[in-house]
Every structure is written in structure tokens, then in C-alpha cells.
PDB file of C-alpha atoms and ligand atoms in Angstrom:
ATOM      1  CA  MET A  26      -9.239  19.683 -10.712  1.00  0.00           C
ATOM      2  CA  PHE A  27      -8.899  15.847  -9.861  1.00  0.00           C
ATOM      3  CA  ALA A  28     -10.782  15.113 -12.479  1.00  0.00           C
ATOM      4  CA  THR A  29      -8.020  12.566 -13.928  1.00  0.00           C
ATOM      5  CA  LEU A  30      -7.074  11.215 -10.449  1.00  0.00           C
ATOM      6  CA  SER A  31     -10.711   9.962 -10.521  1.00  0.00           C
ATOM      7  CA  ASP A  32     -10.325   8.230 -12.856  1.00  0.00           C
ATOM      8  CA  ARG A  33      -7.523   6.456 -12.690  1.00  0.00           C
ATOM      9  CA  LEU A  34      -8.172   5.822  -8.860  1.00  0.00           C
ATOM     10  CA  SER A  35     -11.669   4.128  -9.524  1.00  0.00           C
ATOM     11  CA  ASP A  36     -10.266   1.865 -12.389  1.00  0.00           C
ATOM     12  CA  ALA A  37      -8.022   0.441 -10.085  1.00  0.00           C
ATOM     13  CA  PHE A  38     -10.637  -0.296  -8.003  1.00  0.00           C
ATOM     14  CA  LYS A  39     -12.293  -1.525 -10.750  1.00  0.00           C
ATOM     15  CA  ASN A  40     -10.029  -4.389 -11.156  1.00  0.00           C
ATOM     16  CA  LEU A  41     -10.937  -5.374  -7.744  1.00  0.00           C
ATOM     17  CA  ARG A  42     -14.602  -6.286  -7.697  1.00  0.00           C
ATOM     18  CA  GLY A  43     -16.511  -9.102  -7.449  1.00  0.00           C
ATOM     19  CA  LYS A  44     -13.728 -11.248  -5.594  1.00  0.00           C
ATOM     20  CA  GLY A  45     -14.119 -12.708  -2.316  1.00  0.00           C
ATOM     21  CA  ARG A  46     -10.176 -12.356  -1.361  1.00  0.00           C
ATOM     22  CA  LEU A  47      -7.178 -10.678  -1.858  1.00  0.00           C
ATOM     23  CA  SER A  48      -4.140 -11.853  -2.717  1.00  0.00           C
ATOM     24  CA  GLU A  49      -1.133  -9.862  -2.871  1.00  0.00           C
ATOM     25  CA  ALA A  50      -0.599 -10.312  -6.534  1.00  0.00           C
ATOM     26  CA  ASP A  51      -3.659  -7.911  -6.008  1.00  0.00           C
ATOM     27  CA  ILE A  52      -2.683  -5.792  -3.229  1.00  0.00           C
ATOM     28  CA  ASP A  53       0.509  -4.902  -5.578  1.00  0.00           C
ATOM     29  CA  ALA A  54      -1.552  -4.648  -8.950  1.00  0.00           C
ATOM     30  CA  THR A  55      -4.038  -2.138  -6.968  1.00  0.00           C
ATOM     31  CA  ALA A  56      -0.460  -0.322  -5.611  1.00  0.00           C
ATOM     32  CA  ARG A  57       1.205   0.063  -8.893  1.00  0.00           C
ATOM     33  CA  GLU A  58      -1.940   1.417 -10.870  1.00  0.00           C
ATOM     34  CA  ILE A  59      -2.432   4.186  -7.384  1.00  0.00           C
ATOM     35  CA  ARG A  60       1.435   5.112  -7.660  1.00  0.00           C
ATOM     36  CA  ILE A  61       1.110   5.917 -10.842  1.00  0.00           C
ATOM     37  CA  ALA A  62      -2.249   7.312 -10.633  1.00  0.00           C
ATOM     38  CA  LEU A  63      -0.925   9.749  -7.949  1.00  0.00           C
ATOM     39  CA  LEU A  64       2.896  10.093 -10.040  1.00  0.00           C
ATOM     40  CA  GLU A  65       0.212  11.305 -13.222  1.00  0.00           C
ATOM     41  CA  ALA A  66      -1.443  13.994 -10.908  1.00  0.00           C
ATOM     42  CA  ASP A  67       1.935  15.798  -9.936  1.00  0.00           C
ATOM     43  CA  VAL A  68       1.959  14.728  -6.872  1.00  0.00           C
ATOM     44  CA  ALA A  69       5.774  15.150  -5.168  1.00  0.00           C
ATOM     45  CA  LEU A  70       7.196  11.275  -5.340  1.00  0.00           C
ATOM     46  CA  PRO A  71       8.342  11.290  -2.224  1.00  0.00           C
ATOM     47  CA  VAL A  72       4.428  11.872  -0.923  1.00  0.00           C
ATOM     48  CA  VAL A  73       3.579   8.783  -3.620  1.00  0.00           C
ATOM     49  CA  LYS A  74       6.185   6.222  -2.175  1.00  0.00           C
ATOM     50  CA  ASP A  75       4.901   6.548   1.785  1.00  0.00           C
ATOM     51  CA  PHE A  76       0.709   6.427   0.543  1.00  0.00           C
ATOM     52  CA  VAL A  77       1.488   3.539  -1.775  1.00  0.00           C
ATOM     53  CA  ALA A  78       3.492   2.227   1.027  1.00  0.00           C
ATOM     54  CA  ALA A  79       0.795   2.765   3.974  1.00  0.00           C
ATOM     55  CA  VAL A  80      -1.656   1.650   1.546  1.00  0.00           C
ATOM     56  CA  LYS A  81      -0.399  -1.800   0.312  1.00  0.00           C
ATOM     57  CA  GLU A  82       0.952  -2.568   4.156  1.00  0.00           C
ATOM     58  CA  ARG A  83      -2.677  -1.442   5.562  1.00  0.00           C
ATOM     59  CA  ALA A  84      -4.805  -3.269   2.819  1.00  0.00           C
ATOM     60  CA  ARG A  85      -2.413  -6.705   3.539  1.00  0.00           C
ATOM     61  CA  GLY A  86      -3.334  -7.142   7.595  1.00  0.00           C
ATOM     62  CA  GLU A  87      -7.074  -5.893   6.256  1.00  0.00           C
ATOM     63  CA  GLU A  88      -9.142  -7.526   9.335  1.00  0.00           C
ATOM     64  CA  VAL A  89     -12.190 -10.265   6.782  1.00  0.00           C
ATOM     65  CA  SER A  90     -14.993  -7.000   7.980  1.00  0.00           C
ATOM     66  CA  GLN A  91     -18.603  -8.396   7.195  1.00  0.00           C
ATOM     67  CA  ALA A  92     -19.457  -4.949   6.427  1.00  0.00           C
ATOM     68  CA  LEU A  93     -17.367  -4.447   3.773  1.00  0.00           C
ATOM     69  CA  ASN A  94     -15.666  -6.338   0.353  1.00  0.00           C
ATOM     70  CA  PRO A  95     -12.280  -6.386   0.272  1.00  0.00           C
ATOM     71  CA  ALA A  96     -12.585  -3.934  -3.491  1.00  0.00           C
ATOM     72  CA  GLN A  97     -14.500  -1.567  -0.572  1.00  0.00           C
ATOM     73  CA  GLN A  98     -12.441  -1.855   2.467  1.00  0.00           C
ATOM     74  CA  VAL A  99      -9.197  -0.920   0.561  1.00  0.00           C
ATOM     75  CA  VAL A 100     -11.227   2.409  -1.339  1.00  0.00           C
ATOM     76  CA  LYS A 101     -11.977   2.774   2.123  1.00  0.00           C
ATOM     77  CA  ILE A 102      -8.428   2.976   3.699  1.00  0.00           C
ATOM     78  CA  VAL A 103      -6.960   4.857   0.806  1.00  0.00           C
ATOM     79  CA  ASN A 104      -9.645   7.246   1.707  1.00  0.00           C
ATOM     80  CA  GLU A 105      -8.542   7.364   4.566  1.00  0.00           C
ATOM     81  CA  GLU A 106      -5.077   8.028   3.384  1.00  0.00           C
ATOM     82  CA  LEU A 107      -5.807  10.744   0.941  1.00  0.00           C
ATOM     83  CA  VAL A 108      -7.191  12.126   4.793  1.00  0.00           C
ATOM     84  CA  GLU A 109      -4.839  11.968   5.963  1.00  0.00           C
ATOM     85  CA  ILE A 110      -1.744  13.488   3.204  1.00  0.00           C
ATOM     86  CA  LEU A 111      -4.047  16.671   3.352  1.00  0.00           C
ATOM     87  CA  GLY A 112      -3.874  17.376   6.835  1.00  0.00           C
ATOM     88  CA  GLY A 113      -6.247  15.344   8.688  1.00  0.00           C
ATOM     89  CA  GLU A 114      -8.459  17.168  10.640  1.00  0.00           C
ATOM     90  CA  THR A 115      -9.530  20.970   9.163  1.00  0.00           C
ATOM     91  CA  ARG A 116      -7.626  23.169  10.856  1.00  0.00           C
ATOM     92  CA  ARG A 117      -8.859  26.659  11.567  1.00  0.00           C
ATOM     93  CA  LEU A 118      -8.028  30.363  12.332  1.00  0.00           C
ATOM     94  CA  ARG A 119      -7.392  31.300  15.734  1.00  0.00           C
ATOM     95  CA  TYR A 120      -8.168  34.124  16.751  1.00  0.00           C
ATOM     96  CA  ALA A 121      -6.599  36.163  18.827  1.00  0.00           C
ATOM     97  CA  LYS A 122      -7.110  36.126  23.017  1.00  0.00           C
ATOM     98  CA  SER A 123      -7.669  39.781  22.873  1.00  0.00           C
ATOM     99  CA  GLY A 124      -6.900  43.229  20.665  1.00  0.00           C
ATOM    100  CA  PRO A 125      -7.604  42.477  16.551  1.00  0.00           C
ATOM    101  CA  THR A 126      -6.473  39.125  15.176  1.00  0.00           C
ATOM    102  CA  VAL A 127      -3.338  39.270  12.682  1.00  0.00           C
ATOM    103  CA  ILE A 128      -3.454  37.157  10.027  1.00  0.00           C
ATOM    104  CA  MET A 129      -1.042  37.498   7.154  1.00  0.00           C
ATOM    105  CA  LEU A 130      -0.625  37.034   3.983  1.00  0.00           C
ATOM    106  CA  ALA A 131       2.249  35.527   1.444  1.00  0.00           C
ATOM    107  CA  GLY A 132       3.371  34.278  -1.667  1.00  0.00           C
ATOM    108  CA  LEU A 133       4.668  34.720  -4.754  1.00  0.00           C
ATOM    109  CA  GLN A 134       3.233  37.943  -7.407  1.00  0.00           C
ATOM    110  CA  GLY A 135       0.159  36.724  -8.950  1.00  0.00           C
ATOM    111  CA  ALA A 136      -0.589  33.691  -6.578  1.00  0.00           C
ATOM    112  CA  GLY A 137      -3.596  34.972  -6.106  1.00  0.00           C
ATOM    113  CA  LYS A 138      -3.135  36.766  -3.083  1.00  0.00           C
ATOM    114  CA  THR A 139      -4.962  39.927  -3.256  1.00  0.00           C
ATOM    115  CA  THR A 140      -7.878  38.479  -4.218  1.00  0.00           C
ATOM    116  CA  LEU A 141      -6.959  35.970  -1.447  1.00  0.00           C
ATOM    117  CA  ALA A 142      -7.070  38.842   1.049  1.00  0.00           C
ATOM    118  CA  ALA A 143     -11.151  40.258  -0.017  1.00  0.00           C
ATOM    119  CA  LYS A 144     -12.624  36.998   0.123  1.00  0.00           C
ATOM    120  CA  LEU A 145     -11.441  35.845   3.257  1.00  0.00           C
ATOM    121  CA  ALA A 146     -12.571  39.310   4.452  1.00  0.00           C
ATOM    122  CA  LEU A 147     -16.151  38.670   3.080  1.00  0.00           C
ATOM    123  CA  TRP A 148     -15.695  35.069   4.519  1.00  0.00           C
ATOM    124  CA  LEU A 149     -15.002  36.494   8.122  1.00  0.00           C
ATOM    125  CA  LYS A 150     -17.537  39.108   8.034  1.00  0.00           C
ATOM    126  CA  GLU A 151     -20.351  36.407   7.881  1.00  0.00           C
ATOM    127  CA  GLN A 152     -18.450  34.770  10.835  1.00  0.00           C
ATOM    128  CA  GLY A 153     -20.266  38.538  12.628  1.00  0.00           C
ATOM    129  CA  ARG A 154     -16.511  39.662  13.039  1.00  0.00           C
ATOM    130  CA  THR A 155     -15.007  42.978  11.438  1.00  0.00           C
ATOM    131  CA  PRO A 156     -12.227  43.337   8.511  1.00  0.00           C
ATOM    132  CA  LEU A 157     -10.066  45.585   8.025  1.00  0.00           C
ATOM    133  CA  LEU A 158      -7.621  44.747   4.804  1.00  0.00           C
ATOM    134  CA  VAL A 159      -4.066  46.424   4.106  1.00  0.00           C
ATOM    135  CA  ALA A 160      -2.203  46.736   2.007  1.00  0.00           C
ATOM    136  CA  ALA A 161       1.019  46.698   2.630  1.00  0.00           C
ATOM    137  CA  ASP A 162       1.935  45.350  -1.256  1.00  0.00           C
ATOM    138  CA  LEU A 163       3.408  48.504  -2.631  1.00  0.00           C
ATOM    139  CA  GLN A 164       5.753  46.443  -4.450  1.00  0.00           C
ATOM    140  CA  ARG A 165       3.363  46.300  -7.571  1.00  0.00           C
ATOM    141  CA  PRO A 166       2.185  49.793  -8.632  1.00  0.00           C
ATOM    142  CA  ASN A 167      -1.144  48.484  -9.050  1.00  0.00           C
ATOM    143  CA  ALA A 168      -2.169  46.188  -5.708  1.00  0.00           C
ATOM    144  CA  VAL A 169      -3.097  48.430  -3.744  1.00  0.00           C
ATOM    145  CA  ASN A 170      -5.802  49.780  -6.373  1.00  0.00           C
ATOM    146  CA  GLN A 171      -6.652  45.884  -6.879  1.00  0.00           C
ATOM    147  CA  LEU A 172      -6.962  45.330  -3.078  1.00  0.00           C
ATOM    148  CA  GLN A 173      -9.385  48.656  -2.466  1.00  0.00           C
ATOM    149  CA  VAL A 174     -11.744  47.354  -5.667  1.00  0.00           C
ATOM    150  CA  ASN A 175     -11.568  44.102  -4.434  1.00  0.00           C
ATOM    151  CA  GLY A 176     -12.531  45.086  -0.950  1.00  0.00           C
ATOM    152  CA  GLU A 177     -15.207  47.275  -2.172  1.00  0.00           C
ATOM    153  CA  ARG A 178     -16.334  44.360  -4.242  1.00  0.00           C
ATOM    154  CA  ALA A 179     -16.509  42.568  -0.533  1.00  0.00           C
ATOM    155  CA  GLY A 180     -18.065  45.568   2.001  1.00  0.00           C
ATOM    156  CA  VAL A 181     -15.154  45.569   3.360  1.00  0.00           C
ATOM    157  CA  PRO A 182     -12.462  48.315   4.779  1.00  0.00           C
ATOM    158  CA  VAL A 183      -8.682  48.833   3.408  1.00  0.00           C
ATOM    159  CA  PHE A 184      -6.216  50.740   4.786  1.00  0.00           C
ATOM    160  CA  ALA A 185      -3.425  51.795   1.718  1.00  0.00           C
ATOM    161  CA  PRO A 186      -1.031  54.564   2.302  1.00  0.00           C
ATOM    162  CA  GLU A 187      -2.463  57.846   1.252  1.00  0.00           C
ATOM    163  CA  PRO A 188      -1.049  58.349  -2.037  1.00  0.00           C
ATOM    164  CA  GLY A 189       1.744  61.011  -2.751  1.00  0.00           C
ATOM    165  CA  ASN A 190       2.764  61.301   1.771  1.00  0.00           C
ATOM    166  CA  GLY A 191       5.192  59.947   1.358  1.00  0.00           C
ATOM    167  CA  VAL A 192       4.333  56.439   2.821  1.00  0.00           C
ATOM    168  CA  GLY A 193       6.635  53.744   0.520  1.00  0.00           C
ATOM    169  CA  ASP A 194       7.479  51.638   3.796  1.00  0.00           C
ATOM    170  CA  PRO A 195       5.104  48.712   4.033  1.00  0.00           C
ATOM    171  CA  VAL A 196       6.284  47.581   7.616  1.00  0.00           C
ATOM    172  CA  GLU A 197       5.723  51.384   8.751  1.00  0.00           C
ATOM    173  CA  VAL A 198       1.927  50.105   7.114  1.00  0.00           C
ATOM    174  CA  ALA A 199       1.834  47.207   8.524  1.00  0.00           C
ATOM    175  CA  ARG A 200       2.022  48.819  12.278  1.00  0.00           C
ATOM    176  CA  GLN A 201      -0.068  51.864  11.517  1.00  0.00           C
ATOM    177  CA  SER A 202      -2.681  49.683  10.890  1.00  0.00           C
ATOM    178  CA  LEU A 203      -2.726  47.753  13.532  1.00  0.00           C
ATOM    179  CA  GLU A 204      -3.444  50.951  15.185  1.00  0.00           C
ATOM    180  CA  GLU A 205      -5.605  52.158  13.549  1.00  0.00           C
ATOM    181  CA  ALA A 206      -8.259  48.679  14.103  1.00  0.00           C
ATOM    182  CA  LYS A 207      -7.345  49.630  17.264  1.00  0.00           C
ATOM    183  CA  ARG A 208      -8.719  52.344  17.398  1.00  0.00           C
ATOM    184  CA  LYS A 209     -10.977  51.353  14.747  1.00  0.00           C
ATOM    185  CA  LEU A 210     -12.504  48.715  17.066  1.00  0.00           C
ATOM    186  CA  TYR A 211     -11.312  45.894  13.805  1.00  0.00           C
ATOM    187  CA  ASP A 212     -11.508  42.608  14.791  1.00  0.00           C
ATOM    188  CA  THR A 213      -9.213  41.144  11.762  1.00  0.00           C
ATOM    189  CA  VAL A 214      -6.603  43.195  10.617  1.00  0.00           C
ATOM    190  CA  ILE A 215      -5.705  40.973   6.623  1.00  0.00           C
ATOM    191  CA  VAL A 216      -2.513  41.841   5.456  1.00  0.00           C
ATOM    192  CA  ASP A 217      -1.551  41.504   1.968  1.00  0.00           C
ATOM    193  CA  THR A 218       2.075  41.401   1.522  1.00  0.00           C
ATOM    194  CA  ALA A 219       4.025  41.540  -1.799  1.00  0.00           C
ATOM    195  CA  GLY A 220       4.777  38.954  -3.577  1.00  0.00           C
ATOM    196  CA  ARG A 221       7.705  38.334  -6.595  1.00  0.00           C
ATOM    197  CA  LEU A 222       7.296  36.628  -9.697  1.00  0.00           C
ATOM    198  CA  GLY A 223       9.926  33.839  -8.000  1.00  0.00           C
ATOM    199  CA  VAL A 224      11.472  33.103  -4.618  1.00  0.00           C
ATOM    200  CA  ASP A 225      13.474  36.502  -3.723  1.00  0.00           C
ATOM    201  CA  ALA A 226      15.680  37.376  -1.023  1.00  0.00           C
ATOM    202  CA  ASP A 227      14.817  41.014  -1.184  1.00  0.00           C
ATOM    203  CA  MET A 228      11.174  39.817  -1.245  1.00  0.00           C
ATOM    204  CA  MET A 229      11.483  37.738   2.153  1.00  0.00           C
ATOM    205  CA  ALA A 230      13.127  40.106   4.035  1.00  0.00           C
ATOM    206  CA  GLN A 231      10.637  42.274   4.132  1.00  0.00           C
ATOM    207  CA  ALA A 232       7.803  39.605   4.465  1.00  0.00           C
ATOM    208  CA  ALA A 233       9.768  38.537   7.814  1.00  0.00           C
ATOM    209  CA  ALA A 234      10.645  41.856   8.672  1.00  0.00           C
ATOM    210  CA  ILE A 235       6.371  42.674   8.568  1.00  0.00           C
ATOM    211  CA  ARG A 236       5.740  39.672  10.203  1.00  0.00           C
ATOM    212  CA  ASP A 237       7.942  41.092  12.943  1.00  0.00           C
ATOM    213  CA  ALA A 238       6.049  44.500  12.459  1.00  0.00           C
ATOM    214  CA  VAL A 239       2.810  43.077  13.027  1.00  0.00           C
ATOM    215  CA  ARG A 240       3.238  39.495  15.151  1.00  0.00           C
ATOM    216  CA  PRO A 241       0.246  37.814  12.909  1.00  0.00           C
ATOM    217  CA  ASP A 242      -1.355  34.746  14.321  1.00  0.00           C
ATOM    218  CA  GLU A 243      -1.935  33.169  12.053  1.00  0.00           C
ATOM    219  CA  ILE A 244       0.991  33.693   8.749  1.00  0.00           C
ATOM    220  CA  LEU A 245      -1.106  31.993   5.952  1.00  0.00           C
ATOM    221  CA  PHE A 246       1.006  31.031   2.465  1.00  0.00           C
ATOM    222  CA  VAL A 247      -0.487  31.317  -1.086  1.00  0.00           C
ATOM    223  CA  VAL A 248      -0.096  29.542  -3.235  1.00  0.00           C
ATOM    224  CA  ASP A 249      -1.189  28.946  -7.248  1.00  0.00           C
ATOM    225  CA  ALA A 250      -2.333  25.730  -7.545  1.00  0.00           C
ATOM    226  CA  MET A 251      -2.271  25.153 -11.126  1.00  0.00           C
ATOM    227  CA  ILE A 252       2.332  25.510 -11.040  1.00  0.00           C
ATOM    228  CA  GLY A 253       2.000  22.205  -9.728  1.00  0.00           C
ATOM    229  CA  GLN A 254       5.622  20.226  -8.600  1.00  0.00           C
ATOM    230  CA  ASP A 255       7.024  23.965  -8.018  1.00  0.00           C
ATOM    231  CA  ALA A 256       4.133  25.164  -5.713  1.00  0.00           C
ATOM    232  CA  VAL A 257       5.894  22.368  -3.115  1.00  0.00           C
ATOM    233  CA  VAL A 258       9.671  24.436  -3.658  1.00  0.00           C
ATOM    234  CA  THR A 259       7.928  27.715  -3.039  1.00  0.00           C
ATOM    235  CA  ALA A 260       6.225  25.938  -0.066  1.00  0.00           C
ATOM    236  CA  GLN A 261       9.212  25.821   1.242  1.00  0.00           C
ATOM    237  CA  ALA A 262      11.128  28.262   0.385  1.00  0.00           C
ATOM    238  CA  PHE A 263       8.280  30.184   2.696  1.00  0.00           C
ATOM    239  CA  LEU A 264       8.499  27.686   4.968  1.00  0.00           C
ATOM    240  CA  ASP A 265      12.350  28.338   5.461  1.00  0.00           C
ATOM    241  CA  GLY A 266      12.064  32.592   4.812  1.00  0.00           C
ATOM    242  CA  VAL A 267       9.029  33.212   6.855  1.00  0.00           C
ATOM    243  CA  GLY A 268       7.648  30.330   7.658  1.00  0.00           C
ATOM    244  CA  TYR A 269       4.019  30.179   8.173  1.00  0.00           C
ATOM    245  CA  ASP A 270       0.779  28.519   9.749  1.00  0.00           C
ATOM    246  CA  GLY A 271      -1.475  26.785   6.833  1.00  0.00           C
ATOM    247  CA  VAL A 272      -1.714  26.966   3.691  1.00  0.00           C
ATOM    248  CA  VAL A 273      -4.466  27.894   0.867  1.00  0.00           C
ATOM    249  CA  LEU A 274      -5.020  26.961  -2.345  1.00  0.00           C
ATOM    250  CA  THR A 275      -5.960  29.363  -5.853  1.00  0.00           C
ATOM    251  CA  LYS A 276      -6.875  28.160  -8.542  1.00  0.00           C
ATOM    252  CA  LEU A 277      -8.888  25.354  -7.836  1.00  0.00           C
ATOM    253  CA  ASP A 278     -11.696  25.559 -10.841  1.00  0.00           C
ATOM    254  CA  GLY A 279      -8.149  25.479 -13.275  1.00  0.00           C
ATOM    255  CA  ASP A 280      -7.442  22.565 -14.579  1.00  0.00           C
ATOM    256  CA  ALA A 281      -4.304  21.150 -12.154  1.00  0.00           C
ATOM    257  CA  ARG A 282      -3.806  18.027 -11.754  1.00  0.00           C
ATOM    258  CA  GLY A 283      -4.007  18.462  -7.672  1.00  0.00           C
ATOM    259  CA  GLY A 284      -0.617  17.316  -7.097  1.00  0.00           C
ATOM    260  CA  ALA A 285       0.135  20.434  -5.305  1.00  0.00           C
ATOM    261  CA  ALA A 286      -2.818  19.897  -3.150  1.00  0.00           C
ATOM    262  CA  LEU A 287      -1.594  16.625  -2.326  1.00  0.00           C
ATOM    263  CA  SER A 288       1.364  17.575  -1.680  1.00  0.00           C
ATOM    264  CA  ILE A 289       1.733  20.374  -0.048  1.00  0.00           C
ATOM    265  CA  ALA A 290       0.279  19.234   3.880  1.00  0.00           C
ATOM    266  CA  SER A 291       2.416  16.183   3.659  1.00  0.00           C
ATOM    267  CA  LEU A 292       5.659  17.911   2.109  1.00  0.00           C
ATOM    268  CA  THR A 293       5.708  20.731   4.749  1.00  0.00           C
ATOM    269  CA  GLY A 294       3.910  19.444   7.499  1.00  0.00           C
ATOM    270  CA  LYS A 295       1.634  22.849   7.204  1.00  0.00           C
ATOM    271  CA  PRO A 296      -1.982  22.305   7.253  1.00  0.00           C
ATOM    272  CA  VAL A 297      -4.341  23.592   4.265  1.00  0.00           C
ATOM    273  CA  MET A 298      -6.604  25.304   5.528  1.00  0.00           C
ATOM    274  CA  PHE A 299      -8.431  27.395   2.843  1.00  0.00           C
ATOM    275  CA  ALA A 300      -9.074  27.096  -0.705  1.00  0.00           C
ATOM    276  CA  SER A 301     -10.201  29.511  -3.233  1.00  0.00           C
ATOM    277  CA  ALA A 302     -11.821  28.375  -6.451  1.00  0.00           C
ATOM    278  CA  GLY A 303     -12.958  31.171  -9.131  1.00  0.00           C
ATOM    279  CA  GLU A 304     -12.368  35.041  -9.723  1.00  0.00           C
ATOM    280  CA  LYS A 305     -15.267  36.351  -7.730  1.00  0.00           C
ATOM    281  CA  VAL A 306     -15.381  37.110  -4.423  1.00  0.00           C
ATOM    282  CA  THR A 307     -17.479  34.710  -3.177  1.00  0.00           C
ATOM    283  CA  ASP A 308     -15.889  30.983  -4.766  1.00  0.00           C
ATOM    284  CA  PHE A 309     -13.337  30.994  -1.606  1.00  0.00           C
ATOM    285  CA  ASP A 310     -14.520  27.959   1.503  1.00  0.00           C
ATOM    286  CA  MET A 311     -12.534  26.191   3.909  1.00  0.00           C
ATOM    287  CA  PHE A 312     -10.809  23.290   3.221  1.00  0.00           C
ATOM    288  CA  HIS A 313     -12.263  20.099   4.281  1.00  0.00           C
ATOM    289  CA  PRO A 314      -9.235  17.176   3.958  1.00  0.00           C
ATOM    290  CA  ASP A 315     -11.917  14.498   3.728  1.00  0.00           C
ATOM    291  CA  ARG A 316     -14.340  16.419   1.821  1.00  0.00           C
ATOM    292  CA  MET A 317     -11.176  16.610  -0.621  1.00  0.00           C
ATOM    293  CA  ALA A 318     -11.105  12.873   0.132  1.00  0.00           C
ATOM    294  CA  SER A 319     -14.684  11.708  -1.095  1.00  0.00           C
ATOM    295  CA  ARG A 320     -14.665  14.048  -3.979  1.00  0.00           C
ATOM    296  CA  ILE A 321     -11.488  12.761  -5.630  1.00  0.00           C
ATOM    297  CA  LEU A 322     -13.151   8.922  -4.872  1.00  0.00           C
ATOM    298  CA  ASP A 323     -16.582   9.989  -5.466  1.00  0.00           C
TER     299      ASP A 323
HETATM  300  P1  GDP B 417      -1.555  38.335  -6.584  1.00  0.00           P
HETATM  301  O1  GDP B 417      -0.754  38.897  -6.641  1.00  0.00           O
HETATM  302  O2  GDP B 417      -0.628  37.103  -5.343  1.00  0.00           O
HETATM  303  O3  GDP B 417      -1.691  39.797  -4.735  1.00  0.00           O
HETATM  304  O4  GDP B 417      -2.465  38.102  -7.308  1.00  0.00           O
HETATM  305  P2  GDP B 417      -4.051  38.430  -7.740  1.00  0.00           P
HETATM  306  O5  GDP B 417      -4.477  38.540  -6.372  1.00  0.00           O
HETATM  307  O6  GDP B 417      -3.759  39.919  -8.369  1.00  0.00           O
HETATM  308  O7  GDP B 417      -4.065  37.768  -8.346  1.00  0.00           O
HETATM  309  C1  GDP B 417      -3.835  36.899  -9.846  1.00  0.00           C
HETATM  310  C2  GDP B 417      -4.418  36.324 -10.128  1.00  0.00           C
HETATM  311  O8  GDP B 417      -4.689  35.636 -10.097  1.00  0.00           O
HETATM  312  C3  GDP B 417      -5.647  37.947 -10.976  1.00  0.00           C
HETATM  313  O9  GDP B 417      -5.960  37.777 -13.096  1.00  0.00           O
HETATM  314  C4  GDP B 417      -7.471  37.220 -10.448  1.00  0.00           C
HETATM  315  O10 GDP B 417      -7.895  37.057 -10.765  1.00  0.00           O
HETATM  316  C5  GDP B 417      -6.234  35.501 -10.557  1.00  0.00           C
HETATM  317  N1  GDP B 417      -7.374  34.404  -9.226  1.00  0.00           N
HETATM  318  C6  GDP B 417      -7.057  34.971  -8.190  1.00  0.00           C
HETATM  319  N2  GDP B 417      -7.507  33.725  -7.631  1.00  0.00           N
HETATM  320  C7  GDP B 417      -8.076  32.463  -8.347  1.00  0.00           C
HETATM  321  C8  GDP B 417      -8.807  31.599  -8.503  1.00  0.00           C
HETATM  322  O11 GDP B 417      -8.869  31.058  -7.332  1.00  0.00           O
HETATM  323  N3  GDP B 417      -9.302  31.861  -9.699  1.00  0.00           N
HETATM  324  C9  GDP B 417      -8.564  32.023 -10.250  1.00  0.00           C
HETATM  325  N4  GDP B 417      -9.463  31.262 -11.307  1.00  0.00           N
HETATM  326  N5  GDP B 417      -8.514  32.612 -11.185  1.00  0.00           N
HETATM  327  C10 GDP B 417      -8.160  33.527  -9.827  1.00  0.00           C
END
């Protein structure tokens, strides 16, 4: 991801190299190239506009620096603006002060929720927590089984409805999982919910009902970075329909152009908190805006 954007941005900066002072024309030309680079990376137009305007304004007003030449100053400005649109500071999980912390996952089918649930569980386990995975995705016939397989890989127990005993209500499963967590002293409950292929009123209503039943400490919206501009539309629909505290980007190992990562935090006002980059249970980490910006400008 970001390979093309990285290349295009470094080309844009190349033209500034060796210049002692930046003229208005230099700044305009560079701004134009940054604009094209971002648009080609699928960044949403309003985000691109704001970004370029901010870079231009700051480049014009930049004080003469002893330490950095003009080209380096522009790179520094772009870096800081990238960090800003990626959500600023790293946003860490908030844990409940007492009782189990409840983390609910929401997103479209295929976004990578079930895979992510296990990755997050393993990551939490490595932080010394005792997570419980909850199979509240009863829409897809195989989802419960898939979570059980992934849970096993992560070495984390899965709370699921017993097959055939009539527990087909995901809201009830989620509610019962909290009781189980309190009884057995799990300190973090990760609730996997059902998605559909597209934004759907029933899906939103079910996710909202689960939310109301378990009152999550964190709701994470899981989105496939490969879906490009659609990610932003879906993100807004989930914000309106369910609400969430943070975003998880999945499939960053693919050849996505990065637009989703760069647009979502800025347009929804919700930070990207985690990134998932592979099918293995360990391909997962916190999302650090500053590190991502540095990677783009590397
Ligand atoms: P869900 O419907 O939201 O629960 O999505 P799944 O967890 O079932 O994931 C859908 C597909 O995407 C599966 O084939 C996963 O193996 C795959 N997948 C999930 N996360 C990643 C990722 O970060 N990278 C890649 N390459 N594949 C992923």
C-alpha cells in the first residue's frame, strides 16, 4: 500500500531540491503535484482540498530555517499534515474501570471482522489481559465455526450459542457472554457481529440492538482498505446507524492505494486505531499516524 503515493510525493519534492528560496510558482507547482498524487491514491476530494490548502498556506508562511532547506521544510509540513489527517496522536483502547471491558466490532460482511476479532484477542492476551471472544454473528452459517477456529489459533476461548439448543438471537448471545465473562473473570469481551454485503437497515438495527444490550466501552468499525472510496461511504453509514469510537483498517497487505486510510479519520472524525495486514493471527498492530506518515514519505 501507498507505494504509488510515496513515489509521486517524492517526485513532487524532487523539483524543490537545491532551491535556496521557494517562489510562489514553486509552491503552486508542488501543491498541484501533491493534489494529483493524493487523488490518484483515491483520497476523497474534500480531504485532498483541505490538505493541499493547508500545505500551501504553511509553505508560504514558513520562516527561514537554519536547519532545514526549503525542500526539507515542505517535506516536514507534508509529514505533519499527513499525521493530522491520519488522526493525529495514536489512539489507545479505553478499558472499563470495573468489570469486563466490552469491545464490539461492526462492519460489512467480508470486511475482516471475524479474522480481526481473533487478532485483537491475541494482541490483548499478549498485553496480559484475559479476553473472551463472542460469536454474535449468526447471519453467516459458517461464522461461528470460523471464529472458533480463529479463537483456537489465538488460544482464546469463544462464547457461542450451543448448536441446536435454539439460541439464535445474537443480542441474547451477547448479553449472556457478559454474564459468562463476569462469572469466569474474563476482563475483555470482544463481540463479533454480523455484517451484510452492503449497507442494510436490518444489519444496522441488529448491531444497534447488540450495542444497547452490552453497552460497549469501544465500538470498532472494521473496514477493508481495498474498497477504496466506498470505505468512506460505508464508514459514514455505520457512524449514522450504529456509531463507533474508532476504525480498524484491514487488508493493508493488499495493493490498496491508501485513500481509505487517508480519508476516513478526516471525514468521520474517528481515529484509525488498528491495522490488519494479513490473514495470519499475528498480522495486526496498533495504528500509529506518525509512523504511517513516515512510511509514506520514506
Ligand atoms: P467478516 O465477514 O467481516 O467476518 O470477514 P472475515 O474475517 O471472514 O474475512 C473475510 C476474508 O478476508 C477472509 O478470507 C479473511 O481471511 C480475509 N482477511 C481478513 N483480514 C485480512 C487481511 O488483513 N489481509 C488479507 N489479505 N486478508 C484478510
